[in-house]
XYZ file of C-alpha atoms in Angstrom:
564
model
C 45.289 -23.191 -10.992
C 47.310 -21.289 -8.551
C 46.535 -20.629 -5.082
C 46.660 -17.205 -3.729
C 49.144 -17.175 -0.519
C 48.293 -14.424 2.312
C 50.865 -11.960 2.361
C 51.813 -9.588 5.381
C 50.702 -6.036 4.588
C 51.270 -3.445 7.158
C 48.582 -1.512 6.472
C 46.032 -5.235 6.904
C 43.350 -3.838 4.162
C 44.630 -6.630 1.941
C 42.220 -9.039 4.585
C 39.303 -7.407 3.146
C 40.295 -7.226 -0.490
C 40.874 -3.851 -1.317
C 44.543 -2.323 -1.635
C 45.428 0.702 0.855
C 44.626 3.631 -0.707
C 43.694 5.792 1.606
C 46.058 8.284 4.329
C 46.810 6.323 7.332
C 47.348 9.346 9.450
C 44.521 9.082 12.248
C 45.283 8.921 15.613
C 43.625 7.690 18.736
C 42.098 10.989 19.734
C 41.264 12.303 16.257
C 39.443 9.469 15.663
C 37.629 9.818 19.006
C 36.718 12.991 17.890
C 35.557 12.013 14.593
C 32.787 10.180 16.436
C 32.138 13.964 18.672
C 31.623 15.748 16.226
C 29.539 13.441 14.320
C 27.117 12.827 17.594
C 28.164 16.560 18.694
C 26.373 17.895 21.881
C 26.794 21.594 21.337
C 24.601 20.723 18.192
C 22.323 18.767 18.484
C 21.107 19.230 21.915
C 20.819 23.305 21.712
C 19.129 22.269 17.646
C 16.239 20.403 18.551
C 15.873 21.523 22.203
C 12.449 23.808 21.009
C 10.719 20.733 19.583
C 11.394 18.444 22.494
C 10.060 21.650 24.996
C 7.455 22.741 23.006
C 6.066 19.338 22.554
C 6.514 17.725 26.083
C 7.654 20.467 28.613
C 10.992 20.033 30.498
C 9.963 16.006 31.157
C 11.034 15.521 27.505
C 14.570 15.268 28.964
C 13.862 11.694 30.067
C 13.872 10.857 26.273
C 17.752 11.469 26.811
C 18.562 8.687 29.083
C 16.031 6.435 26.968
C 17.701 7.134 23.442
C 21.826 6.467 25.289
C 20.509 3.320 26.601
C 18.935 2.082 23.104
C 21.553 3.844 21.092
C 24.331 1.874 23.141
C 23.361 -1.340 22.741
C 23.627 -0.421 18.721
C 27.085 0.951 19.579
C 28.084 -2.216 21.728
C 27.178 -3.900 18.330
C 29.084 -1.512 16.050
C 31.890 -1.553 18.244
C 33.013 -5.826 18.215
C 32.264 -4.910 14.163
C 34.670 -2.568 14.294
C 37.025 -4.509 15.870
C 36.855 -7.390 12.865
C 36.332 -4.574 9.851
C 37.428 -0.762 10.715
C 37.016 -0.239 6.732
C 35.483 2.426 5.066
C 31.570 3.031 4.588
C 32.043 0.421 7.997
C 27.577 -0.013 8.231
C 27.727 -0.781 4.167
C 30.655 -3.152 4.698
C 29.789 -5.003 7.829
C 25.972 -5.753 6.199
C 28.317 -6.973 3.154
C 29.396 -9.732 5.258
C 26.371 -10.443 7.227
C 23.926 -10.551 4.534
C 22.958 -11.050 1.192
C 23.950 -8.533 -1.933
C 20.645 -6.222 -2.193
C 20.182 -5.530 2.103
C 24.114 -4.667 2.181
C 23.602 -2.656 -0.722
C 20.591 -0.788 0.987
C 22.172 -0.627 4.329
C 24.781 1.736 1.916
C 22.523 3.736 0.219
C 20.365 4.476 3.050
C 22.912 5.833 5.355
C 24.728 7.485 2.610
C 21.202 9.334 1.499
C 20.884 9.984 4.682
C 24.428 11.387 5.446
C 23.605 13.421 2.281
C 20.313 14.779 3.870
C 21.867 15.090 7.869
C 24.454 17.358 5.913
C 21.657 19.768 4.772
C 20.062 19.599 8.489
C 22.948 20.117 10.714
C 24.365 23.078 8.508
C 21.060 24.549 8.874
C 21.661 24.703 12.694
C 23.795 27.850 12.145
C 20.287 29.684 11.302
C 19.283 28.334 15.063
C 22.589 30.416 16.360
C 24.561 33.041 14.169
C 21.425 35.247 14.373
C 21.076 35.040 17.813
C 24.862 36.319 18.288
C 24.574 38.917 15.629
C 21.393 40.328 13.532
C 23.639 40.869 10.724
C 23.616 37.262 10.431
C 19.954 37.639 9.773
C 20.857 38.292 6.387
C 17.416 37.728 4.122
C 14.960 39.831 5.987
C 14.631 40.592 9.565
C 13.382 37.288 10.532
C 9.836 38.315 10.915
C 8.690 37.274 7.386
C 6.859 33.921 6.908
C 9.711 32.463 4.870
C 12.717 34.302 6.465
C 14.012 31.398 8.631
C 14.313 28.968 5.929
C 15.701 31.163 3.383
C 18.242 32.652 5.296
C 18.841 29.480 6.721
C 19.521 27.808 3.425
C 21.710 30.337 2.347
C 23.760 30.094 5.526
C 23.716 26.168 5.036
C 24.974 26.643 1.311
C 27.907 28.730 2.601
C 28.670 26.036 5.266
C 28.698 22.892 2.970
C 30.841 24.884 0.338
C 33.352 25.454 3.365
C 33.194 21.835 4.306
C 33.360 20.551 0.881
C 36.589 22.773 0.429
C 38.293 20.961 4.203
C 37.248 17.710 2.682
C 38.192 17.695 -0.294
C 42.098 19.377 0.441
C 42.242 15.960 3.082
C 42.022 14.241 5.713
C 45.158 15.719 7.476
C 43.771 18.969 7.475
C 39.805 17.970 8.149
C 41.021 15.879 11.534
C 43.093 18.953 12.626
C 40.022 21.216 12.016
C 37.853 18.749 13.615
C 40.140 17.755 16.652
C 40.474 21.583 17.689
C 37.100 22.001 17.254
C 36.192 19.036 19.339
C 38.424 20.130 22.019
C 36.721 23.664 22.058
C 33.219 22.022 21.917
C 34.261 19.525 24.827
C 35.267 22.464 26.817
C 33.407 25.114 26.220
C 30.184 21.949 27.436
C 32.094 21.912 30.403
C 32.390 25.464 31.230
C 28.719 25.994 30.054
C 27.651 23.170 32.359
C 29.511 24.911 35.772
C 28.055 28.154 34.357
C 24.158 26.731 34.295
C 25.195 24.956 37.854
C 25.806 28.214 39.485
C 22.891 29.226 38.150
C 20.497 26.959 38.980
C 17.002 28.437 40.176
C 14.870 25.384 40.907
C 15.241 21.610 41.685
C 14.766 18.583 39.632
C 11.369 17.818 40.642
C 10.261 20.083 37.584
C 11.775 16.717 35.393
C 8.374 15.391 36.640
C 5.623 17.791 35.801
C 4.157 17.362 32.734
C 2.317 20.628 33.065
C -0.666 20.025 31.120
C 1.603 18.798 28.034
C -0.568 16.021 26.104
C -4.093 16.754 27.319
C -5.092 17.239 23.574
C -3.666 14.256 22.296
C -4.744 10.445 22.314
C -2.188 9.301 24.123
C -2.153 12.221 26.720
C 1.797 12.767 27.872
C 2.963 9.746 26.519
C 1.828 10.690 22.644
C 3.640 13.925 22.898
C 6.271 12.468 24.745
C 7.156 10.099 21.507
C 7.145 12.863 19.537
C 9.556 14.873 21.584
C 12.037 12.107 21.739
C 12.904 12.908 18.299
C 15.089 15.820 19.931
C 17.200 13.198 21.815
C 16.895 10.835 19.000
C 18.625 13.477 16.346
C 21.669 13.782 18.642
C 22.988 10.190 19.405
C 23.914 8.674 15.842
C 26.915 8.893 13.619
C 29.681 6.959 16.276
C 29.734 4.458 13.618
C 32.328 7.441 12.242
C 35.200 6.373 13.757
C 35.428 2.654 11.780
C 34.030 4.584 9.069
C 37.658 6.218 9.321
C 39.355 3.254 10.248
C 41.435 2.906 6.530
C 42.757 6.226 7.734
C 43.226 5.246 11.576
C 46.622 4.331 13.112
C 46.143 0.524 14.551
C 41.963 0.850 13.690
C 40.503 -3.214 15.229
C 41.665 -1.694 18.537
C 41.330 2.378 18.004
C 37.694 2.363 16.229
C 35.844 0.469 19.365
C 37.149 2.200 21.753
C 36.309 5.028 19.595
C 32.924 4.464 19.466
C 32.216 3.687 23.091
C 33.937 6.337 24.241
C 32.428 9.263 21.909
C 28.051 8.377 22.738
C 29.614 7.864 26.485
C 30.580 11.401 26.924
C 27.868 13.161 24.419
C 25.506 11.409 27.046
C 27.005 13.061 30.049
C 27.981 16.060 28.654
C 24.770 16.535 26.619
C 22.459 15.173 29.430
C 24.268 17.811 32.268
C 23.190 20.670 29.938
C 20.381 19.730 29.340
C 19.393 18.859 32.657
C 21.153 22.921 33.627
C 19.257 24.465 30.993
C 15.962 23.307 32.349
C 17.177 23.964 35.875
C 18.675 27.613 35.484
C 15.758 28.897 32.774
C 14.802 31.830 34.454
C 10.764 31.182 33.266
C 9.749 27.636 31.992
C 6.367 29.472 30.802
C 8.338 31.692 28.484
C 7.107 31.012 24.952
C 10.569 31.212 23.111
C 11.662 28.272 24.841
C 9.892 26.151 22.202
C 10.635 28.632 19.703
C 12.537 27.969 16.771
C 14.456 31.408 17.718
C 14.659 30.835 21.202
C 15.135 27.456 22.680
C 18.203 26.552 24.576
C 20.358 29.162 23.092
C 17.973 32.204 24.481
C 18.379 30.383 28.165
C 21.939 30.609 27.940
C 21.682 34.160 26.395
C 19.682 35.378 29.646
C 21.032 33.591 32.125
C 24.778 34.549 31.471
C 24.367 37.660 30.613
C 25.707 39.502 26.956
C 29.458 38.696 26.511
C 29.774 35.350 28.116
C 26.338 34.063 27.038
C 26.983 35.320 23.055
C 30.957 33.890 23.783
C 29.556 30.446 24.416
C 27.032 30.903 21.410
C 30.479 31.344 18.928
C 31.077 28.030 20.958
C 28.374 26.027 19.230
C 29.017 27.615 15.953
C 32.268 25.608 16.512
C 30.889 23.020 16.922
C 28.497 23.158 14.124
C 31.352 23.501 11.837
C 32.972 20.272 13.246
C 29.988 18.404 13.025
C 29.145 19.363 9.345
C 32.749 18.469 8.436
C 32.198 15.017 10.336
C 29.128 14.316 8.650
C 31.008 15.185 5.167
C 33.652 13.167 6.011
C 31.707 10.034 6.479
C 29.286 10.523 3.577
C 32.321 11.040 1.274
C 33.530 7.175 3.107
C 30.496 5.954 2.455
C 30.430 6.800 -1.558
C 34.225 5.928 -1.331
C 33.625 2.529 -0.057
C 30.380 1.135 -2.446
C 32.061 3.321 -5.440
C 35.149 1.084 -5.515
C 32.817 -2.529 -5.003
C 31.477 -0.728 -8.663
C 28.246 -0.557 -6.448
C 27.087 3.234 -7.923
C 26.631 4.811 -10.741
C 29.777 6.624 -12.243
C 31.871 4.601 -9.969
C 35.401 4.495 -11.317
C 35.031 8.606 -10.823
C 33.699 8.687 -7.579
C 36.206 6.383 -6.060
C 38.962 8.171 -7.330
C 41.714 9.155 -5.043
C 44.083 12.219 -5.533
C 47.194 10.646 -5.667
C 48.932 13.559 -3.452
C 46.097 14.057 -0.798
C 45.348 10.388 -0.571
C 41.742 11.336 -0.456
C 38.352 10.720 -2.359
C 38.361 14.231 -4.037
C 35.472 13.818 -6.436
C 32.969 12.777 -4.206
C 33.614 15.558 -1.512
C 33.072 17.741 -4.088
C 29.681 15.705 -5.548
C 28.178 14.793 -1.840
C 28.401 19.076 -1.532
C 26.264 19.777 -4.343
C 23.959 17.246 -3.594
C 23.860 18.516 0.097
C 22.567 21.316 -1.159
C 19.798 20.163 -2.972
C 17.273 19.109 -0.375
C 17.870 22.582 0.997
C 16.640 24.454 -1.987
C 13.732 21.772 -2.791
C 12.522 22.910 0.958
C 13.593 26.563 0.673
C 10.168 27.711 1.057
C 9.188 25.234 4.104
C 9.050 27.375 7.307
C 9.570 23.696 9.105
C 12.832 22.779 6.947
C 14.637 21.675 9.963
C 11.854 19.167 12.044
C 11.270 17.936 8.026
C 15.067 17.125 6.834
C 16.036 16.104 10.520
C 13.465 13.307 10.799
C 13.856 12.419 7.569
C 17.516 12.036 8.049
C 17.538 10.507 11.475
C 14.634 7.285 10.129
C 17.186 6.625 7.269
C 20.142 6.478 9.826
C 17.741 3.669 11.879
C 17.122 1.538 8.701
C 20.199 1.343 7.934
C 21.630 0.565 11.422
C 19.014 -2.045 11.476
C 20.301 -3.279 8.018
C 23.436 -4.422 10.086
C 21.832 -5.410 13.852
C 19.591 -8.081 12.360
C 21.480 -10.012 10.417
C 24.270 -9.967 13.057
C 21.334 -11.551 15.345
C 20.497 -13.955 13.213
C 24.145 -14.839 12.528
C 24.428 -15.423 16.418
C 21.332 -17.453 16.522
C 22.773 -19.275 13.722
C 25.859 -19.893 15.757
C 28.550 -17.741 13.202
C 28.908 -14.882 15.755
C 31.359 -14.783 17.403
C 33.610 -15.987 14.276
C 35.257 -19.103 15.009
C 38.980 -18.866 16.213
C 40.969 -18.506 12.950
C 44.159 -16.340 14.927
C 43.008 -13.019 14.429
C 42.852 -11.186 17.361
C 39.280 -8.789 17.397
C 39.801 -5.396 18.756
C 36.090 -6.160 20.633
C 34.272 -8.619 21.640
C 30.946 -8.980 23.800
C 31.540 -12.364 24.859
C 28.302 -13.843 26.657
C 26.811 -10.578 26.340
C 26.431 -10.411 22.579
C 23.150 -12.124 22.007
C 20.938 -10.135 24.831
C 22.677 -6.850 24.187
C 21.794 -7.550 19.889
C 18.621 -8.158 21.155
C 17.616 -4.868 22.732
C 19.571 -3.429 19.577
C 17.249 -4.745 17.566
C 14.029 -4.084 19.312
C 14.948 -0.590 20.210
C 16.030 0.290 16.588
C 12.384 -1.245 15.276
C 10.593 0.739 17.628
C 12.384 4.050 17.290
C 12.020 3.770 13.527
C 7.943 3.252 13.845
C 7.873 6.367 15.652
C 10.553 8.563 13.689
C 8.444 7.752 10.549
C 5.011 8.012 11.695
C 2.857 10.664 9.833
C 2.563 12.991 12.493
C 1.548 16.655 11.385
C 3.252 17.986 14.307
C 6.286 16.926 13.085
C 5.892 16.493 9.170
C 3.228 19.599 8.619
C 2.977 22.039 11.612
C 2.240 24.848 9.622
C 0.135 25.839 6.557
C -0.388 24.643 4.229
C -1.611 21.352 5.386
C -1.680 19.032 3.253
C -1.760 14.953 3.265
C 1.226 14.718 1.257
C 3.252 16.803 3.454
C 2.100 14.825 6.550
C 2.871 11.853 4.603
C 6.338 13.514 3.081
C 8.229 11.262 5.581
C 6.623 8.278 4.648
C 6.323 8.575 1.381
C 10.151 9.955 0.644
C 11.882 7.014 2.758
C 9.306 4.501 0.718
C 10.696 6.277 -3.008
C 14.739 6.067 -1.531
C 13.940 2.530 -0.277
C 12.019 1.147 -2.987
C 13.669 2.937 -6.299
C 17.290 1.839 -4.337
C 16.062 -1.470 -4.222
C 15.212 -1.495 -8.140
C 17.984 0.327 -9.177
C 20.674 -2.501 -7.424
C 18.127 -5.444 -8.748
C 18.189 -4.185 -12.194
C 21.446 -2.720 -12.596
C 24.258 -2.623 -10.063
C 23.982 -6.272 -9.361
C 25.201 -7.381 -12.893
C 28.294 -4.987 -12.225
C 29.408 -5.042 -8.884
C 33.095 -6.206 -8.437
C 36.105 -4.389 -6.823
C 37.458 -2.075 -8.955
C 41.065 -3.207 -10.474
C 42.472 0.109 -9.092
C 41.286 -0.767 -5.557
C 41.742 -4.236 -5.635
C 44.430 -5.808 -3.147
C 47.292 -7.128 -5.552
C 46.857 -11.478 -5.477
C 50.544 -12.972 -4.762
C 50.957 -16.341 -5.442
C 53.315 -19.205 -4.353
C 56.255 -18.284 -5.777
C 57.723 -22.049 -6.328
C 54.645 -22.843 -8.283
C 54.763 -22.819 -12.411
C 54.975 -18.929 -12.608
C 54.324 -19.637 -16.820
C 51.107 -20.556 -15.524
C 50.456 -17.041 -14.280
C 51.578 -15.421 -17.291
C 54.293 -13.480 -14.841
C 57.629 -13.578 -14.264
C 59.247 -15.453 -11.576
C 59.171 -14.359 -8.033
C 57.384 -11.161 -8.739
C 54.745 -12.812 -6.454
C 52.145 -10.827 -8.254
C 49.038 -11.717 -10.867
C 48.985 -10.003 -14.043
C 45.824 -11.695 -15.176
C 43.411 -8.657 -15.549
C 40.502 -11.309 -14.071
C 42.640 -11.390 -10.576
C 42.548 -7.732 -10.245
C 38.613 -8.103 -9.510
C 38.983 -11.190 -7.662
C 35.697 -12.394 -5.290
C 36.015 -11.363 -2.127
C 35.816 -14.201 0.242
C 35.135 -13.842 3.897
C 36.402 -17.477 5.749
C 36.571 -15.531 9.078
C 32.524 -15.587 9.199
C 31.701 -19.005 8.293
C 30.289 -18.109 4.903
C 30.523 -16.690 1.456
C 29.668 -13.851 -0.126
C 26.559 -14.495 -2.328
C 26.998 -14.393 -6.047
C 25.111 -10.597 -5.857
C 28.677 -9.678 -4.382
C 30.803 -11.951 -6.301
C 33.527 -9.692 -8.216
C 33.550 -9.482 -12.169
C 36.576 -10.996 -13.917
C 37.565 -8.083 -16.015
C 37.694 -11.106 -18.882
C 35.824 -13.796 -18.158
C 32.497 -11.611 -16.473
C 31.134 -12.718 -13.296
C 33.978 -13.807 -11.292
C 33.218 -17.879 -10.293
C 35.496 -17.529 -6.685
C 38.344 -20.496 -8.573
C-alpha cells in the first residue's frame, strides 16, 4: 500500500487534515480584536454591573482581579494550544487531540450551545442601554409593566441577531472590518470614559473595602454574596479562545492567535478594571437604589456624572460595542458548527459545513446559529430575569467546556506528552517550565468557578415571582439535559459517522515513483482518487498518540476507516 508523503501547503491546514477552505484574510490586529469584542469591556462590565452592586456593594469589584488571574492561567493554556492548532472550533479541536472521541465531542457542543445561548444574552444588553439614550427605544410599553424589560428586550435582541446573522453570513472580510472599527471605537471611547470618571472622582478607594452591611442575611455573611456577585466579573472574561477560533482565516495564525489571546483578556482587565474602579469612585451616591437596578447600574453613573450630551455620546459608545461583541460571538459559534460539521460530528452536516464558494464562508450555519439564537429568547420572553438566567447559563457551559480541554492537557503533562516531543515544528507558544503549575491553577480555578456559576441560587436563577423549585433549579437542570442528551446523542449516533467530510478533507499525495496503477491514478498527479482516502483518519504523531477509533474517519467504501 502506498505511503502518503507530506506535501508543502502554504496555507499548513493540510497538518491537521482538512483542506483550506476558508478566507485567509485576517490580520494581526483584526484578530486581536476578534478576541475584544468577544471578552468586550464596554459590554460586559456596564451589563452585569447591577447584579455584582446589588448583591455585594462596590467590594464586588475585587471579583475582577480574582476572575483575570483564574481566567489567565486558562488563557496561558489556550494560548501554547494555539500555537500547535489555530484551527477552527480551536476548544472542540484541541480536546480532539487531547482526549478521547465523546469529551472532545462535548467540549464542542457545550461551547457551541453555549455560544448559541451567550448570543441571546449579550444582544439583550442593548435593552440595558438604547433605552437609557432614547425612550423611543422603549418600544413595548413604557418600561413600567412587569414584563416590559424582557419583551422589549427580546425584540431588540431579535433585531440585533438578524443584523449579525446578515454581517456573518456576507463574510468574514466585511464582519472583521465591522468588528475592527468597532473595537477601535470601544477601545477608545474606555479610554476617554476612564479620564472622564478620573476627573470626576468624589471619594477614595477605601470604599473598595466596606461591605456596608452586604451579606448579613446570608449564611455565609459577605463572602456568600460575594460568590454570587462574581458572576458579573465572571460573564466578562471568556471568549479569547476567538482568535484561534479564527486562525483558518488568520494571516501566519501559530504565532498571531497567542499573542492574540494574551493580549485581548490583558487589556479588557485594565481597561475594564479602571472603569470599574471610576464608576464606583465618581458615583455621585453609592446608596442610590438604581445602581443595582436593572435600568440603572453603571450606565445611569455615567449618565449623571457627565452630564446629557457627553454621558448619552458615550452610551452610543457601548451600543458599539454591543454590536461588535454580538458579531464576535456569531462569528465563533458559526466556527464552532463549521469545524465539528465537516468531522460529520452533527446532524445535517454536509449542509452546515458548506462554504459559499465566492465568500469563502460557512453561509448556512450563520444563517441557522441566528434562528436558533433566537429561540432561548422567546422560550424566556416572559421572564422579568432573562438576562441573570441566559447569562449564567451561558457563562457555566463556557467553563465545562474550557475544562473539557485544561484537564486532559494536565494529564497529558503528567503523562509526560506535553510539551510534544521535538518533531521540527516550531510552536507559536510555549510555557516551558511553567506549564504544569500554571495548568494547575487552570484547572482548579475552572472547577471551582463552575460549582458556583451552577449552584441553585434563587438570587440568581429565581429572584422574582413566581418561585418555583424548577426555576431555582433551571440552571442545573438545563446544563444536566445539554450535557447528558449530548452525551447520548454522540454515543448512539454521531460516533458510528464521524469522519472528515470528502469535501473538507486535505487531498493525500503520494510518492510519485511508487506503482501509480496501484492508486488507480495517473502518474505524477501526486493525488488519491480512491474515494476511501478522501476521509482518511486523522493521525496526530506530533502528540505522542492516536486518535481513538471514536474519531477514526469513515472510508467512504470500506466504512470505518482502519488508519492503513
Amino acid at each position: 500500500m502506498l505511503e502518503p508523503t507530506k506535501r508543502a501547503d502554504a496555507s499548513g491546514m493540510d497538518e491537521f487534515g482538512y483542506a483550506q477552505t476558508l478566507d485567509r484574510s485576517i490580520g494581526k490586529f483584526a484578530s486581536f480584536a476578534a478576541g475584544v469584542s468577544y471578552i468586550s469591556i464596554l459590554t460586559g462590565v456596564f451589563q452585569l454591573f447591577y447584579f455584582g452592586f446589588s448583591m455585594a456593594g462596590p467590594a464586588y469589584a475585587w471579583s475582577w482581579p480574582l476572575v483575570f488571574a483564574g481566567q489567565l492561567m486558562v488563557a496561558l493554556c489556550f494560548a501554547e494550544l494555539a500555537g500547535r492548532y489555530p484551527v477552527a472550533g480551536s476548544v472542540y479541536n484541541w480536546a480532539k487531540r487531547l482526549s478521547s472521541g465523546t469529551f472532545a465531542w462535548l467540549a464542542g457542543w457545550l461551547l457551541l450551545i453555549s455560544s448559541i445561548v451567550a448570543l441571546g444574552a449579550v444582544a439583550l444588553a442593548l435593552q440595558l442601554t438604547l433605552p437609557q439614550i432614547w425612550s423611543g427605544f422603549q418600544i413595548i410599553g413604557d418600561g413600567t409593566g412587569t414584563y416590559d424589560f424582557a419583551l422589549n428586550g427580546v425584540l431588540l435582541a431579535s433585531i440585533m441577531i438578524s443584523i449579525s446573522t446578515v454581517i456573518n453570513a456576507f463574510g468574514v472580510k466585511l464582519m472583521t472590518k465591522i468588528n475592527s472599527i468597532g473595537v477601535f471605537v470601544e477601545l477608545a471611547a474606555a479610554v476617554l470614559l476612564i479620564l472622564a470618571l478620573a476627573w470626576h472622582v468624589v471619594r477614595g478607594p477605601e470604599v473598595l473595602f466596606s461591605t456596608e452591611g452586604y451579606g448579613m442575611d446570608h449564611d455565609l455573611g459577605f463572602f456568600g454574596v460575594f460568590l454570587i456577585g462574581a458572576m458579573a466579573s465572571g460573564y466578562v472574561m471568556y471568549g479569547f479562545d476567538t482568535a484561534s477560533s479564527l486562525g483558518e482565516e488568520t494571516k501566519d495564525p501559530k504565532k498571531t492567535a497567542p499573542k492574540a489571546i494574551l493580549r485581548a483578556i490583558t487589556a479588557s482587565f485594565i481597561l475594564g478594571g479602571l472603569i470599574l474602579l471610576g464608576g464606583l469612585l465618581a458615583a455621585p451616591d453609592l446608596n442610590d437604589p438604581k445602581l443595582g437596578a436593572a435600568d440603572g447600574g453603571l450606565q445611569y453613573i455615567v449618565l449623571s456624572v457627565l452630564g446629557g450630551p457627553f454621558g448619552k455620546a458615550f452610551l452610543v459608545c457601548i451600543v458599539v460595542a454591543v454590536t461588535v461583541c454580538t458579531l464576535a460571538v456569531h462569528a465563533a459559534a458559526i466556527r464552532m458548527m463549521f469545524a465539528m460539521a465537516r468531522d460529520n460530528n452533527l446532524p445535517f452536516s454536509r449542509q452546515l459545513s458548506k462554504v459559499h464558494p465566492e465568500r469563502k464562508t460557512p453561509t448556512v450555519a450563520a444563517i441557522v446559529i441566528g434562528i436558533i439564537a433566537i429561540i432561548p429568547l422567546i422560550v424566556n420572553v416572559s421572564q422579568p430575569a432573562i438576562f441573570t438566567i441566559l447569562s449564567s447559563i451561558s457563562i457555566v457551559l463556557i467553563y465545562l467546556s474550557y475544562l473539557l480541554v485544561t484537564v486532559p492537557l494536565l494529564r497529558k503533562r503528567f503523562q509526560k506528552k506535553w510539551p510534544l516531543a521535538d518533531d521540527g515544528t516550531e510552536p507559536g507558544f510555549s510555557l516551558g517550565k511553567w506549564g504544569l503549575p500554571v495548568n494547575i491553577v487552570a484547572v482548579l480555578w475552572g472547577g471551582a468557578m463552575t460549582l458556583n456559576l451552577i449552584w441553585p441560587r434563587p438570587e440568581i436563577y429565581n429572584s422574582v415571582p413566581p418561585f418555583e423549585w424548577y426555576l431555582q433549579w433551571g440552571g442545573v437542570l438545563f446544563v444536566g439535559a445539554v450535557t447528558g442528551g449530548g452525551a447520548l446523542l454522540y454515543r448512539l449516533k454521531i460516533r458510528h459517522q464521524t469522519g472528515v467530510l470528502a469535501a473538507h478533507a486535505a487531498p493525500i499525495h503520494v510518492d510519485s515513483s511508487q506503482d501509480s496503477a496501484a492508486t488507480g491514478s495517473p502518474a505524477g498527479t501526486g493525488l488519491v482518487s480512491s474515494p476511501a482516502h478522501a476521509m482518511a483518519p486523522q493521525s496526530s504523531p506530533d502528540i505522542g498518540g492516536e486518535i481513538p477509533d471514536e474519531l477514526a474517519v469513515q472510508g467512504a467504501t470500506s466504512g470505518k476507516g482502519s488508519g492503513s
